[in-house]
């Protein structure tokens, strides 16, 4: 329920895969209001599962764009019914699921700029989209377009060096190429192409919002060093693409004032600023208040690393995006598919299904595990592309099994050594001021976090990231209020609640792992060579 009484605030929105969420954050950076509309539960008429439609080919995955519009209507109407005081909103920003795309039909801008405050948005935008089912990040139907794009720019590494990633099926440039090739009529009747983030910003702006550098880095189209569209990539994907995308802008840009539609219908102040929306992961980096040298480790079904990079080294794995809060720097995402499901399997096999026995095994085994190293990939890993379980003793000889407690430490040390090795492969460096922010299910296990601290040689803090994309968006809205003052983002958010210290490196940890990390890297390369077969 919204508190009564004036409370100047910023709103942070998240147009994610399964829901639209909003938080209201006051000047002391306290979250005092939140609400969400869950697509499957609250908008049954669209018939989504997990917010999407998986098509019969099993590869094409889309979401109805009007579902996103209707979800926004629903939240705003609910806030209005609860007497939320919109007049106190100084600025708003938001996030969108990355890579998804919205195709605005020719003439839609006229509708967007002339919205009637007497009607809901979705009633007025019904005919504004040339593609009604937007491709989203779970789509993997564009392998042909990925190969065409890489060939056009000189290969996978060339594309990664240019745009921060090799070609990925979900990346927007490849999705646009597919639509141009398979639905040229719709493409020719498209006057603007937005990301989900800039689409959402457009709804608040009442005109087309530009794509920000950070979310634009997830398209295989933006040159991340120069922050301009790559002409080679644009022309490889579709004709007249640059005019449909508009020019990208710094993520901290104020893209305009809120549309009069919201002033008249909901009571927003006419001067309420709209700060460029960005991708959900860049917004989460802002919400976690990651700083130079920090690393965020989300320990979930798959493990995801968020890195803050000064000098990125684009590679054939992972993704490098322009940094959402510091235009001079970058961020990177690395995904490890064998995360908690692998930890649970080894717990069941070697710790009698008990986390306390699992923890006891970690406490009773030494750092470095006597030189025993393990690689545990029961499903095909993507970082790197290995499958199966591979164990090596201190003499680097393959062994078929470890004793239970050694197996448990080998799993956890291996998972974290892999993270450090691949993060450093993208240009990440542990610094004296490095903080590791841990989140996700396994971050509740202090013994697992102790190994994380030891392997990285840095303190580990735990942080609740449930609303990180929304809260990060509200923080970015506050930062937008300081636009033009050069006030750094870290200054704007210094009042935010601090993460809690959970583990610090054991004495002697750096000696142990400085010796072990190169050995782990060598063995990983050995497994890769064996599984890929001898080089041609
Ligand atoms: O594809 C992804 C990042 O590259 C996902 O994390 C989406 O952003 C989820 F919405």
PDB file of N, CA, C and O in Angstrom, residues 1-2 4 11 13 22 33 35 72-87 116-120 261-268:
ATOM      1  N   UNK A   1       0.869  -1.195   0.000  1.00  0.00           N
ATOM      2  CA  UNK A   1       0.000   0.000   0.000  1.00  0.00           C
ATOM      3  C   UNK A   1       0.905   1.245   0.000  1.00  0.00           C
ATOM      4  O   UNK A   1       1.875   1.283   0.735  1.00  0.00           O
ATOM      5  N   UNK A   2       0.595   2.224  -0.837  1.00  0.00           N
ATOM      6  CA  UNK A   2       1.452   3.428  -0.857  1.00  0.00           C
ATOM      7  C   UNK A   2       1.222   4.210   0.422  1.00  0.00           C
ATOM      8  O   UNK A   2       0.096   4.323   0.888  1.00  0.00           O
ATOM      9  N   UNK A   4       0.807   7.519   2.650  1.00  0.00           N
ATOM     10  CA  UNK A   4       0.256   8.830   2.315  1.00  0.00           C
ATOM     11  C   UNK A   4       1.274   9.899   2.657  1.00  0.00           C
ATOM     12  O   UNK A   4       2.248   9.659   3.310  1.00  0.00           O
ATOM     13  N   UNK A  11      11.038   6.574  -9.708  1.00  0.00           N
ATOM     14  CA  UNK A  11      10.481   5.244 -10.000  1.00  0.00           C
ATOM     15  C   UNK A  11      11.479   4.450 -10.813  1.00  0.00           C
ATOM     16  O   UNK A  11      12.173   4.993 -11.687  1.00  0.00           O
ATOM     17  N   UNK A  13      11.564   0.895 -13.118  1.00  0.00           N
ATOM     18  CA  UNK A  13      10.701  -0.098 -13.789  1.00  0.00           C
ATOM     19  C   UNK A  13      11.545  -1.265 -14.308  1.00  0.00           C
ATOM     20  O   UNK A  13      12.710  -1.088 -14.636  1.00  0.00           O
ATOM     21  N   UNK A  22       7.568  -2.400 -10.654  1.00  0.00           N
ATOM     22  CA  UNK A  22       7.952  -1.014 -10.370  1.00  0.00           C
ATOM     23  C   UNK A  22       8.316  -0.890  -8.893  1.00  0.00           C
ATOM     24  O   UNK A  22       7.740  -1.594  -8.049  1.00  0.00           O
ATOM     25  N   UNK A  33       7.585   1.622  -2.060  1.00  0.00           N
ATOM     26  CA  UNK A  33       6.430   1.089  -2.797  1.00  0.00           C
ATOM     27  C   UNK A  33       6.938   0.114  -3.839  1.00  0.00           C
ATOM     28  O   UNK A  33       7.971   0.378  -4.480  1.00  0.00           O
ATOM     29  N   UNK A  35       5.304  -2.918  -6.829  1.00  0.00           N
ATOM     30  CA  UNK A  35       4.166  -3.670  -7.355  1.00  0.00           C
ATOM     31  C   UNK A  35       4.634  -4.368  -8.634  1.00  0.00           C
ATOM     32  O   UNK A  35       5.630  -3.982  -9.231  1.00  0.00           O
ATOM     33  N   UNK A  72       1.646  -2.447 -18.150  1.00  0.00           N
ATOM     34  CA  UNK A  72       1.940  -1.093 -17.651  1.00  0.00           C
ATOM     35  C   UNK A  72       0.646  -0.380 -17.274  1.00  0.00           C
ATOM     36  O   UNK A  72       0.528   0.225 -16.196  1.00  0.00           O
ATOM     37  N   UNK A  73      -0.359  -0.475 -18.142  1.00  0.00           N
ATOM     38  CA  UNK A  73      -1.677   0.107 -17.806  1.00  0.00           C
ATOM     39  C   UNK A  73      -2.154  -0.397 -16.447  1.00  0.00           C
ATOM     40  O   UNK A  73      -2.598   0.362 -15.584  1.00  0.00           O
ATOM     41  N   UNK A  74      -2.059  -1.703 -16.247  1.00  0.00           N
ATOM     42  CA  UNK A  74      -2.587  -2.330 -15.030  1.00  0.00           C
ATOM     43  C   UNK A  74      -1.888  -1.791 -13.787  1.00  0.00           C
ATOM     44  O   UNK A  74      -2.543  -1.441 -12.787  1.00  0.00           O
ATOM     45  N   UNK A  75      -0.567  -1.696 -13.855  1.00  0.00           N
ATOM     46  CA  UNK A  75       0.182  -1.207 -12.672  1.00  0.00           C
ATOM     47  C   UNK A  75      -0.165   0.242 -12.393  1.00  0.00           C
ATOM     48  O   UNK A  75      -0.440   0.631 -11.246  1.00  0.00           O
ATOM     49  N   UNK A  76      -0.195   1.072 -13.435  1.00  0.00           N
ATOM     50  CA  UNK A  76      -0.471   2.493 -13.224  1.00  0.00           C
ATOM     51  C   UNK A  76      -1.880   2.692 -12.668  1.00  0.00           C
ATOM     52  O   UNK A  76      -2.094   3.505 -11.759  1.00  0.00           O
ATOM     53  N   UNK A  77      -2.854   1.942 -13.196  1.00  0.00           N
ATOM     54  CA  UNK A  77      -4.235   2.067 -12.698  1.00  0.00           C
ATOM     55  C   UNK A  77      -4.323   1.628 -11.241  1.00  0.00           C
ATOM     56  O   UNK A  77      -5.031   2.216 -10.429  1.00  0.00           O
ATOM     57  N   UNK A  78      -3.533   0.604 -10.899  1.00  0.00           N
ATOM     58  CA  UNK A  78      -3.548   0.116  -9.500  1.00  0.00           C
ATOM     59  C   UNK A  78      -2.922   1.157  -8.581  1.00  0.00           C
ATOM     60  O   UNK A  78      -3.431   1.439  -7.498  1.00  0.00           O
ATOM     61  N   UNK A  79      -1.846   1.786  -9.027  1.00  0.00           N
ATOM     62  CA  UNK A  79      -1.198   2.827  -8.217  1.00  0.00           C
ATOM     63  C   UNK A  79      -2.150   4.000  -8.031  1.00  0.00           C
ATOM     64  O   UNK A  79      -2.294   4.549  -6.933  1.00  0.00           O
ATOM     65  N   UNK A  80      -2.869   4.333  -9.115  1.00  0.00           N
ATOM     66  CA  UNK A  80      -3.842   5.442  -9.060  1.00  0.00           C
ATOM     67  C   UNK A  80      -4.942   5.118  -8.054  1.00  0.00           C
ATOM     68  O   UNK A  80      -5.309   5.941  -7.213  1.00  0.00           O
ATOM     69  N   UNK A  81      -5.425   3.877  -8.099  1.00  0.00           N
ATOM     70  CA  UNK A  81      -6.513   3.456  -7.191  1.00  0.00           C
ATOM     71  C   UNK A  81      -6.044   3.487  -5.738  1.00  0.00           C
ATOM     72  O   UNK A  81      -6.837   3.703  -4.814  1.00  0.00           O
ATOM     73  N   UNK A  82      -4.740   3.296  -5.534  1.00  0.00           N
ATOM     74  CA  UNK A  82      -4.178   3.317  -4.167  1.00  0.00           C
ATOM     75  C   UNK A  82      -3.726   4.714  -3.779  1.00  0.00           C
ATOM     76  O   UNK A  82      -2.993   4.899  -2.811  1.00  0.00           O
ATOM     77  N   UNK A  83      -4.115   5.715  -4.597  1.00  0.00           N
ATOM     78  CA  UNK A  83      -3.745   7.121  -4.306  1.00  0.00           C
ATOM     79  C   UNK A  83      -2.240   7.324  -4.245  1.00  0.00           C
ATOM     80  O   UNK A  83      -1.752   8.148  -3.466  1.00  0.00           O
ATOM     81  N   UNK A  84      -1.480   6.602  -5.047  1.00  0.00           N
ATOM     82  CA  UNK A  84      -0.032   6.876  -5.088  1.00  0.00           C
ATOM     83  C   UNK A  84       0.130   8.324  -5.533  1.00  0.00           C
ATOM     84  O   UNK A  84      -0.509   8.764  -6.494  1.00  0.00           O
ATOM     85  N   UNK A  85       1.004   9.065  -4.840  1.00  0.00           N
ATOM     86  CA  UNK A  85       1.144  10.487  -5.148  1.00  0.00           C
ATOM     87  C   UNK A  85       2.154  10.692  -6.274  1.00  0.00           C
ATOM     88  O   UNK A  85       3.344  10.942  -6.046  1.00  0.00           O
ATOM     89  N   UNK A  86       1.653  10.599  -7.524  1.00  0.00           N
ATOM     90  CA  UNK A  86       2.540  10.705  -8.687  1.00  0.00           C
ATOM     91  C   UNK A  86       3.190  12.082  -8.780  1.00  0.00           C
ATOM     92  O   UNK A  86       4.215  12.264  -9.428  1.00  0.00           O
ATOM     93  N   UNK A  87       2.588  13.089  -8.106  1.00  0.00           N
ATOM     94  CA  UNK A  87       3.118  14.462  -8.241  1.00  0.00           C
ATOM     95  C   UNK A  87       4.509  14.579  -7.621  1.00  0.00           C
ATOM     96  O   UNK A  87       5.221  15.549  -7.852  1.00  0.00           O
ATOM     97  N   UNK A 116      -4.554   9.958 -25.944  1.00  0.00           N
ATOM     98  CA  UNK A 116      -5.655  10.590 -25.210  1.00  0.00           C
ATOM     99  C   UNK A 116      -5.619  10.136 -23.753  1.00  0.00           C
ATOM    100  O   UNK A 116      -5.620   8.928 -23.479  1.00  0.00           O
ATOM    101  N   UNK A 117      -5.621  11.083 -22.796  1.00  0.00           N
ATOM    102  CA  UNK A 117      -5.569  10.692 -21.384  1.00  0.00           C
ATOM    103  C   UNK A 117      -6.841   9.993 -20.907  1.00  0.00           C
ATOM    104  O   UNK A 117      -6.883   9.466 -19.804  1.00  0.00           O
ATOM    105  N   UNK A 118      -7.852   9.978 -21.784  1.00  0.00           N
ATOM    106  CA  UNK A 118      -9.114   9.326 -21.391  1.00  0.00           C
ATOM    107  C   UNK A 118      -9.096   7.822 -21.642  1.00  0.00           C
ATOM    108  O   UNK A 118     -10.019   7.114 -21.251  1.00  0.00           O
ATOM    109  N   UNK A 119      -8.073   7.348 -22.319  1.00  0.00           N
ATOM    110  CA  UNK A 119      -8.044   5.921 -22.683  1.00  0.00           C
ATOM    111  C   UNK A 119      -6.775   5.256 -22.162  1.00  0.00           C
ATOM    112  O   UNK A 119      -5.735   5.918 -22.003  1.00  0.00           O
ATOM    113  N   UNK A 120      -6.833   3.949 -21.973  1.00  0.00           N
ATOM    114  CA  UNK A 120      -5.646   3.184 -21.579  1.00  0.00           C
ATOM    115  C   UNK A 120      -4.686   3.081 -22.770  1.00  0.00           C
ATOM    116  O   UNK A 120      -5.113   3.178 -23.933  1.00  0.00           O
ATOM    117  N   UNK A 261       0.424  12.683 -21.464  1.00  0.00           N
ATOM    118  CA  UNK A 261      -0.556  11.621 -21.165  1.00  0.00           C
ATOM    119  C   UNK A 261      -0.532  11.274 -19.676  1.00  0.00           C
ATOM    120  O   UNK A 261      -1.575  11.154 -19.020  1.00  0.00           O
ATOM    121  N   UNK A 262       0.666  11.141 -19.104  1.00  0.00           N
ATOM    122  CA  UNK A 262       0.806  10.717 -17.694  1.00  0.00           C
ATOM    123  C   UNK A 262       0.525  11.877 -16.748  1.00  0.00           C
ATOM    124  O   UNK A 262       0.066  11.690 -15.624  1.00  0.00           O
ATOM    125  N   UNK A 263       0.809  13.083 -17.210  1.00  0.00           N
ATOM    126  CA  UNK A 263       0.506  14.283 -16.394  1.00  0.00           C
ATOM    127  C   UNK A 263      -1.009  14.400 -16.229  1.00  0.00           C
ATOM    128  O   UNK A 263      -1.526  14.545 -15.112  1.00  0.00           O
ATOM    129  N   UNK A 264      -1.712  14.261 -17.356  1.00  0.00           N
ATOM    130  CA  UNK A 264      -3.173  14.463 -17.315  1.00  0.00           C
ATOM    131  C   UNK A 264      -3.904  13.261 -16.704  1.00  0.00           C
ATOM    132  O   UNK A 264      -4.844  13.413 -15.952  1.00  0.00           O
ATOM    133  N   UNK A 265      -3.439  12.025 -17.004  1.00  0.00           N
ATOM    134  CA  UNK A 265      -4.200  10.851 -16.530  1.00  0.00           C
ATOM    135  C   UNK A 265      -3.836  10.470 -15.099  1.00  0.00           C
ATOM    136  O   UNK A 265      -4.687   9.993 -14.349  1.00  0.00           O
ATOM    137  N   UNK A 266      -2.526  10.660 -14.739  1.00  0.00           N
ATOM    138  CA  UNK A 266      -2.096  10.148 -13.427  1.00  0.00           C
ATOM    139  C   UNK A 266      -1.581  11.224 -12.470  1.00  0.00           C
ATOM    140  O   UNK A 266      -1.389  10.962 -11.287  1.00  0.00           O
ATOM    141  N   UNK A 267      -1.301  12.434 -13.011  1.00  0.00           N
ATOM    142  CA  UNK A 267      -0.853  13.483 -12.104  1.00  0.00           C
ATOM    143  C   UNK A 267       0.647  13.568 -11.933  1.00  0.00           C
ATOM    144  O   UNK A 267       1.160  14.157 -10.974  1.00  0.00           O
ATOM    145  N   UNK A 268       1.416  12.949 -12.850  1.00  0.00           N
ATOM    146  CA  UNK A 268       2.878  13.139 -12.814  1.00  0.00           C
ATOM    147  C   UNK A 268       3.172  14.614 -13.022  1.00  0.00           C
ATOM    148  O   UNK A 268       2.425  15.294 -13.740  1.00  0.00           O
TER     149      UNK A 268
END
